[in-house]
Tab-separated table of C-alpha atoms in Angstrom:
chain	number	residue	atom	x	y	z
A	122	MET	CA	-22.647	-62.770	-3.331
A	123	SER	CA	-24.438	-61.262	-6.229
A	124	GLU	CA	-26.378	-63.442	-8.792
A	125	PHE	CA	-25.553	-61.118	-11.762
A	126	PRO	CA	-22.357	-61.706	-13.773
A	127	LEU	CA	-19.612	-59.145	-13.639
A	128	PRO	CA	-20.246	-57.366	-17.038
A	129	VAL	CA	-23.988	-56.826	-15.999
A	130	ARG	CA	-22.963	-55.343	-12.569
A	131	VAL	CA	-20.386	-52.999	-14.233
A	132	ALA	CA	-22.965	-51.945	-16.915
A	133	ALA	CA	-25.411	-51.167	-14.153
A	134	GLY	CA	-22.831	-49.279	-12.301
A	135	LEU	CA	-21.976	-47.157	-15.377
A	136	ALA	CA	-25.761	-46.536	-15.929
A	137	ALA	CA	-26.102	-45.219	-12.357
A	138	THR	CA	-23.066	-42.975	-12.771
A	139	ALA	CA	-24.354	-41.665	-15.881
A	140	VAL	CA	-27.680	-40.783	-14.178
A	141	GLU	CA	-25.872	-39.049	-11.203
A	142	GLN	CA	-23.673	-37.187	-13.623
A	143	ALA	CA	-26.698	-36.013	-15.615
A	144	ARG	CA	-28.552	-34.859	-12.364
A	145	ALA	CA	-25.308	-32.921	-11.454
A	146	LEU	CA	-24.862	-31.307	-14.825
A	147	PRO	CA	-26.736	-28.048	-14.302
A	148	ALA	CA	-24.527	-27.301	-11.265
A	149	THR	CA	-21.458	-28.334	-13.114
A	150	LEU	CA	-22.331	-26.227	-16.061
A	151	LEU	CA	-22.610	-23.022	-13.924
A	152	GLY	CA	-19.005	-23.509	-12.552
A	153	LEU	CA	-17.554	-24.594	-15.820
A	154	PRO	CA	-16.394	-21.179	-17.004
A	155	VAL	CA	-14.599	-20.403	-13.715
A	156	THR	CA	-12.983	-23.772	-13.678
A	157	VAL	CA	-11.784	-23.499	-17.228
A	158	ALA	CA	-10.414	-19.999	-16.695
A	159	SER	CA	-8.731	-21.075	-13.459
A	160	GLN	CA	-7.090	-24.113	-15.224
A	161	THR	CA	-5.973	-22.032	-18.031
A	162	LEU	CA	-4.238	-19.446	-15.739
A	163	GLN	CA	-2.663	-22.185	-13.837
A	164	ALA	CA	-1.230	-23.732	-17.006
A	165	SER	CA	-0.017	-20.305	-18.037
A	166	MET	CA	1.816	-19.776	-14.800
A	167	ARG	CA	3.346	-23.229	-14.987
A	168	VAL	CA	4.682	-22.322	-18.524
A	169	GLN	CA	5.994	-18.969	-17.294
A	170	GLN	CA	7.836	-20.661	-14.430
A	171	HIS	CA	9.451	-23.247	-16.734
A	172	ILE	CA	10.586	-20.520	-19.182
A	173	THR	CA	12.083	-18.517	-16.394
A	174	GLU	CA	13.803	-21.568	-14.983
A	175	LEU	CA	15.236	-22.181	-18.490
A	176	ALA	CA	16.367	-18.594	-18.893
A	177	ILE	CA	18.252	-18.716	-15.437
A	178	LYS	CA	20.015	-21.974	-16.434
A	179	GLY	CA	20.855	-20.322	-19.780
A	180	ASP	CA	22.257	-17.271	-18.031
A	181	GLU	CA	24.451	-19.411	-15.778
A	182	ALA	CA	25.749	-21.622	-18.854
A	183	LEU	CA	26.532	-18.454	-20.822
A	184	SER	CA	28.183	-16.650	-17.830
A	185	VAL	CA	31.243	-18.669	-18.344
A	186	LEU	CA	31.604	-17.275	-21.859
A	187	ARG	CA	31.394	-13.551	-20.874
A	188	THR	CA	33.970	-11.426	-18.893
A	189	PRO	CA	32.157	-8.960	-16.693
A	190	GLU	CA	33.068	-5.417	-16.800
A	191	GLU	CA	34.668	-3.984	-13.586
A	192	GLU	CA	32.501	-0.967	-13.484
A	193	PRO	CA	30.025	-0.202	-16.376
A	194	GLU	CA	29.987	3.388	-17.613
A	195	TRP	CA	26.256	3.580	-16.860
A	196	ALA	CA	26.681	2.385	-13.233
A	197	VAL	CA	26.370	5.414	-10.806
A	198	PHE	CA	26.571	4.769	-7.088
A	199	ASP	CA	25.439	7.025	-4.157
A	200	GLU	CA	29.189	7.560	-3.252
A	201	ASP	CA	30.039	8.963	-6.675
A	202	THR	CA	27.398	11.843	-6.487
A	203	ALA	CA	27.454	14.339	-3.776
A	204	PRO	CA	23.919	15.788	-3.130
A	205	GLU	CA	23.833	19.638	-3.641
A	206	PRO	CA	22.509	21.383	-0.561
A	207	ALA	CA	18.930	22.618	-1.274
A	208	ALA	CA	18.352	26.367	-1.025
A	209	GLU	CA	15.756	27.022	1.656
A	210	PRO	CA	13.147	29.680	0.814
A	211	ALA	CA	13.032	32.699	3.011
A	212	PRO	CA	10.249	32.435	5.561
A	213	GLU	CA	7.066	34.402	4.914
A	214	PRO	CA	6.352	36.608	7.930
A	215	GLN	CA	3.055	36.016	9.710
A	216	GLU	CA	1.527	33.898	7.121
A	217	ASN	CA	3.693	30.644	7.757
A	218	SER	CA	0.925	28.776	9.547
A	219	LEU	CA	-1.728	29.833	7.125
A	220	ILE	CA	0.435	28.862	4.095
A	221	ALA	CA	1.446	25.543	5.630
A	222	ASP	CA	-2.193	24.658	6.331
A	223	TYR	CA	-3.073	25.750	2.762
A	224	ASP	CA	-0.371	23.788	1.052
A	225	ALA	CA	-1.641	20.619	2.906
A	226	LEU	CA	-5.179	20.987	1.599
A	227	SER	CA	-6.599	19.054	-1.253
A	228	LEU	CA	-9.107	20.873	-3.591
A	229	PRO	CA	-12.237	19.546	-1.862
A	230	GLN	CA	-10.767	20.461	1.618
A	231	LEU	CA	-9.996	24.074	0.356
A	232	ARG	CA	-13.533	24.330	-0.930
A	233	GLY	CA	-14.772	23.407	2.406
A	234	ARG	CA	-12.507	26.081	4.185
A	235	LEU	CA	-12.989	28.818	1.774
A	236	ARG	CA	-15.749	30.590	3.789
A	237	SER	CA	-13.488	30.820	6.819
A	238	PHE	CA	-10.668	32.792	5.228
A	239	THR	CA	-10.794	36.574	5.365
A	240	GLU	CA	-10.162	38.922	2.449
A	241	ASP	CA	-6.562	39.295	3.661
A	242	ASP	CA	-6.020	35.699	4.091
A	243	LEU	CA	-7.426	34.989	0.489
A	244	THR	CA	-5.070	37.652	-0.932
A	245	ARG	CA	-2.034	36.236	0.614
A	246	LEU	CA	-3.078	32.679	-0.409
A	247	LEU	CA	-3.697	33.780	-3.894
A	248	ALA	CA	-0.210	35.489	-4.123
A	249	HIS	CA	1.380	32.331	-2.656
A	250	GLU	CA	-0.343	30.089	-5.193
A	251	GLU	CA	0.713	32.378	-8.028
A	252	ARG	CA	4.284	32.410	-6.755
A	253	THR	CA	4.584	28.598	-6.228
A	254	ALA	CA	2.478	25.904	-7.592
A	255	GLN	CA	0.138	27.852	-9.971
A	256	ARG	CA	-2.473	25.133	-9.943
A	257	PRO	CA	-5.310	26.402	-12.154
A	258	ASP	CA	-8.124	24.971	-10.282
A	259	TYR	CA	-6.761	26.362	-7.000
A	260	LEU	CA	-6.139	29.726	-8.455
A	261	ARG	CA	-9.701	29.869	-9.967
A	262	MET	CA	-11.215	29.033	-6.655
A	263	LEU	CA	-9.364	31.541	-4.716
A	264	ARG	CA	-10.102	34.294	-7.295
A	265	ASN	CA	-13.794	33.557	-7.337
A	266	ARG	CA	-14.055	33.513	-3.589
A	267	LEU	CA	-12.103	36.761	-3.326
A	268	THR	CA	-14.254	38.422	-6.144
A	269	ARG	CA	-17.517	37.306	-4.173
A	270	LEU	CA	-16.060	38.550	-0.890
A	271	ARG	CA	-15.366	41.979	-2.265
A	272	GLU	CA	-18.793	42.163	-3.876
A	273	GLN	CA	-20.571	41.755	-0.674
């Protein structure tokens, strides 16, 4: 057994622990902000959970005091509304595949395919864009390409 009395051994153990903690302090300080943020978020989540649990219990307790409406005025169900049949646009002759491809293009994709369109294609696409979506960037790009093609 040890020759030193218990209080001396405890003091030596405290000193050794203090030295170990001092050596680990730089590494601990680096992780401290993350640890504090994590613990704060955990505490916040626990508070939110407790508040939600209390609100649910409150709703259950108050539900006996209230008589529910049979069918509120604002309630609209799918069975109550009949969908109106959508009018289908008349198919455009000979340009359906060109228009379908064009409608699926994003602006960068259109930019990449502009040189593959003929003057007739560009004229049809421009007319289609003016009739339908009227997107300014698309209109500008089609008009500029058509102008350049006509100038050549």
